[in-house]
Coordinates of C-alpha atoms and ligand atoms in Angstrom, one line a residue:
M1 CA 34.0 86.9 221.3
N2 CA 35.4 89.0 224.2
I3 CA 38.9 90.2 223.6
V4 CA 41.6 91.7 225.9
V5 CA 44.3 93.6 224.0
L6 CA 47.8 94.2 225.4
I7 CA 49.8 97.1 224.2
S8 CA 53.0 99.1 225.0
G9 CA 53.0 101.8 222.3
G10 CA 51.1 103.7 219.6
G11 CA 48.3 101.1 219.2
T12 CA 47.8 101.2 215.5
N13 CA 47.1 97.4 215.6
L14 CA 44.6 98.1 218.4
Q15 CA 43.0 100.8 216.2
A16 CA 42.7 98.3 213.4
I17 CA 40.7 95.9 215.7
I18 CA 38.5 98.8 216.9
D19 CA 37.8 100.0 213.4
S20 CA 37.0 96.4 212.1
I21 CA 34.5 96.0 215.0
N22 CA 32.9 99.4 214.4
K23 CA 32.6 98.6 210.7
N24 CA 31.0 95.2 211.6
K25 CA 33.9 93.4 209.9
L26 CA 34.8 91.6 213.1
D27 CA 32.2 90.1 215.4
A28 CA 34.0 90.7 218.7
S29 CA 34.1 93.1 221.7
I30 CA 37.2 94.5 223.3
S31 CA 36.6 94.1 227.1
L32 CA 39.8 95.7 228.2
V33 CA 43.0 97.3 226.9
I34 CA 46.0 96.7 229.1
S35 CA 49.2 98.8 228.6
S36 CA 52.6 98.1 230.1
R37 CA 53.3 101.8 229.8
E38 CA 51.4 104.8 231.1
D39 CA 52.4 106.9 228.1
A40 CA 51.2 104.5 225.4
Y41 CA 49.1 106.4 222.9
G42 CA 47.1 103.2 222.5
L43 CA 45.4 104.1 225.9
V44 CA 44.3 107.4 224.2
R45 CA 42.8 105.4 221.3
A46 CA 41.0 103.1 223.8
N47 CA 39.6 106.1 225.7
N48 CA 38.5 107.8 222.5
S49 CA 36.5 104.7 221.6
G50 CA 35.0 104.3 225.1
I51 CA 36.9 101.1 225.8
K52 CA 37.9 100.2 229.4
N53 CA 41.7 100.5 229.7
I54 CA 44.4 100.3 232.3
C55 CA 48.1 100.5 232.7
I56 CA 49.5 97.4 234.5
K57 CA 53.3 97.7 234.7
D58 CA 53.8 94.4 236.5
E59 CA 52.9 91.6 234.1
N60 CA 52.4 89.2 237.0
K61 CA 49.2 91.1 237.9
I62 CA 47.6 90.7 234.5
L63 CA 46.1 87.2 235.0
D64 CA 44.2 88.0 238.2
Y65 CA 42.9 91.2 236.7
I66 CA 41.6 89.4 233.6
L67 CA 40.0 86.6 235.7
N68 CA 38.2 89.2 237.8
L69 CA 36.5 90.8 234.8
E70 CA 32.7 90.4 234.7
E71 CA 32.8 88.8 231.2
D72 CA 34.7 85.6 230.3
I73 CA 37.6 86.4 228.0
D74 CA 37.9 84.3 224.8
L75 CA 41.1 85.8 223.3
I76 CA 44.1 87.8 224.4
V77 CA 45.8 89.8 221.6
L78 CA 49.3 91.1 222.0
A79 CA 49.5 94.2 219.8
G80 CA 52.9 95.7 220.3
Y81 CA 53.2 94.4 223.9
L82 CA 56.8 94.3 224.7
K83 CA 57.0 92.2 227.8
K84 CA 57.2 88.4 228.1
L85 CA 54.0 87.0 229.6
P86 CA 54.2 85.0 232.9
E87 CA 53.8 81.2 232.5
D88 CA 50.6 81.1 234.6
L89 CA 48.9 83.4 232.2
V90 CA 50.1 81.5 229.1
N91 CA 49.0 78.2 230.7
R92 CA 45.6 79.5 231.7
F93 CA 44.9 80.9 228.2
E94 CA 46.7 78.2 226.2
N95 CA 46.0 78.6 222.5
K96 CA 44.0 81.7 223.3
I97 CA 46.8 84.3 223.2
I98 CA 48.1 85.6 219.8
N99 CA 50.9 88.1 218.9
I100 CA 51.6 90.2 215.9
H101 CA 55.2 90.4 214.9
P102 CA 56.6 92.6 212.1
S103 CA 58.8 90.0 210.3
L104 CA 58.5 86.6 208.6
I105 CA 59.1 84.5 211.8
P106 CA 61.4 82.7 212.5
K107 CA 63.6 85.4 210.8
Y108 CA 64.2 88.5 212.8
S109 CA 62.3 87.4 215.9
G110 CA 63.0 86.6 219.5
K111 CA 64.3 88.7 222.3
G112 CA 65.5 92.1 221.2
F113 CA 63.8 92.0 217.8
Y114 CA 60.9 94.5 218.0
G115 CA 59.7 97.7 216.3
M116 CA 62.2 99.6 214.1
R117 CA 65.0 97.2 215.1
V118 CA 63.4 94.5 213.0
H119 CA 63.1 96.6 209.8
E120 CA 66.7 98.0 210.3
A121 CA 68.0 94.4 210.5
V122 CA 66.0 93.3 207.4
I123 CA 67.3 96.2 205.3
N124 CA 70.9 95.8 206.6
S125 CA 70.7 92.1 205.5
N126 CA 69.6 93.0 202.0
E127 CA 66.6 90.7 202.3
E128 CA 64.4 90.5 199.2
Y129 CA 61.3 90.1 201.3
S130 CA 59.9 91.0 204.7
G131 CA 56.4 90.8 206.1
A132 CA 54.3 90.1 209.2
T133 CA 53.3 87.1 211.2
V134 CA 50.5 86.3 213.7
H135 CA 51.3 83.4 216.0
F136 CA 50.1 81.7 219.1
V137 CA 52.0 82.8 222.2
D138 CA 53.9 80.2 224.2
K139 CA 56.4 80.5 227.0
N140 CA 59.1 82.0 224.8
Y141 CA 59.4 85.1 222.6
D142 CA 57.9 84.7 219.1
T143 CA 58.1 80.9 218.9
G144 CA 54.5 79.8 219.1
K145 CA 52.6 78.1 216.2
I146 CA 52.2 80.4 213.2
I147 CA 48.5 81.3 212.4
I148 CA 49.0 83.6 209.4
Q149 CA 51.9 85.2 207.6
E150 CA 52.1 87.6 204.6
K151 CA 55.2 88.9 202.8
V152 CA 56.1 92.1 201.0
E153 CA 59.0 92.8 198.6
V154 CA 61.8 94.9 200.1
L155 CA 63.0 97.5 197.5
K156 CA 66.6 98.7 197.3
T157 CA 65.2 102.2 197.8
D158 CA 63.2 101.3 200.9
T159 CA 64.2 103.1 204.1
K160 CA 63.5 101.4 207.5
E161 CA 60.6 103.8 207.9
R162 CA 59.1 103.0 204.5
L163 CA 59.5 99.3 205.2
Q164 CA 57.8 99.7 208.6
K165 CA 54.8 101.4 207.0
K166 CA 54.5 98.6 204.3
V167 CA 54.7 95.9 207.0
L168 CA 52.3 97.8 209.3
D169 CA 49.7 97.9 206.5
I170 CA 50.0 94.1 206.3
E171 CA 49.8 93.7 210.1
H172 CA 46.6 95.7 210.4
R173 CA 45.0 93.3 207.9
I174 CA 46.3 89.9 208.9
L175 CA 45.7 90.6 212.6
I176 CA 42.0 90.8 211.9
E177 CA 42.1 87.6 209.8
A178 CA 44.0 85.8 212.6
I179 CA 41.4 86.8 215.2
K180 CA 38.6 85.5 213.0
I181 CA 40.6 82.2 212.4
V182 CA 41.3 81.7 216.1
G183 CA 37.8 82.8 217.1
G184 CA 36.4 80.1 214.7
L185 CA 38.7 77.4 216.1
N186 CA 37.7 78.2 219.7
E187 CA 34.0 78.2 218.7
K188 CA 34.4 74.7 217.1
S189 CA 36.3 73.3 220.1
S190 CA 33.6 74.6 222.6
N191 CA 30.7 73.1 220.6
Ligands
GRF201 C1 54.0 96.5 215.5 O1 55.0 96.6 214.5 C2 53.9 95.1 216.0 O2 54.2 94.1 215.0 C3 55.0 95.0 217.0 O3 55.0 96.3 217.6 C4 54.4 97.2 216.8 C5 53.2 97.8 217.4 O4 52.7 98.8 216.7 N1 54.8 93.9 217.9 P1 51.4 99.5 217.2 O5 51.6 99.9 218.7 O6 50.3 98.5 217.1 O7 51.2 100.7 216.3

């Protein structure tokens, strides 16, 4: 399964995919990492692993770039990618684009809910639980069909940093599971 990963930041979810592939826990290959930002540390992670990577600031140029790759792409993974995808890209790769979000969607999701803002809102709302969600990407922010979700208890003593770490630990695990699930679904549909 050939994957393209889209990032905008640190890339710990990208690193989780790289590590799973390297440990033979995920039968996939990352054909390309695309970042919306030049300073994303995820680009360094890709370079360190010998993975082709590029900064494409204009999201309207992503589809052509992917379609001109040598290999056919089976799955696009948004791993901390902060821009909204153009409709032509979503339509061309319908049910083949997934996103990891650091909350129990539909709670704390949608435009403006990303990164530490999510964990801050969860703590300020005295939520008993938080967690992470992997979902299919559709034309809106965080509204596509949910693939996998896992929750974690929010302790009264949790800071937003501590909660972010607990949720990231879940993200790094369920993202790999989601890729396997979607990879299996696509395999069945192509047989
Ligand atoms: C993660 O919390 C992810 O859920 C959200 O952005 C963050 C990306 O973190 N979409 P990283 O760049 O993978 O470390």
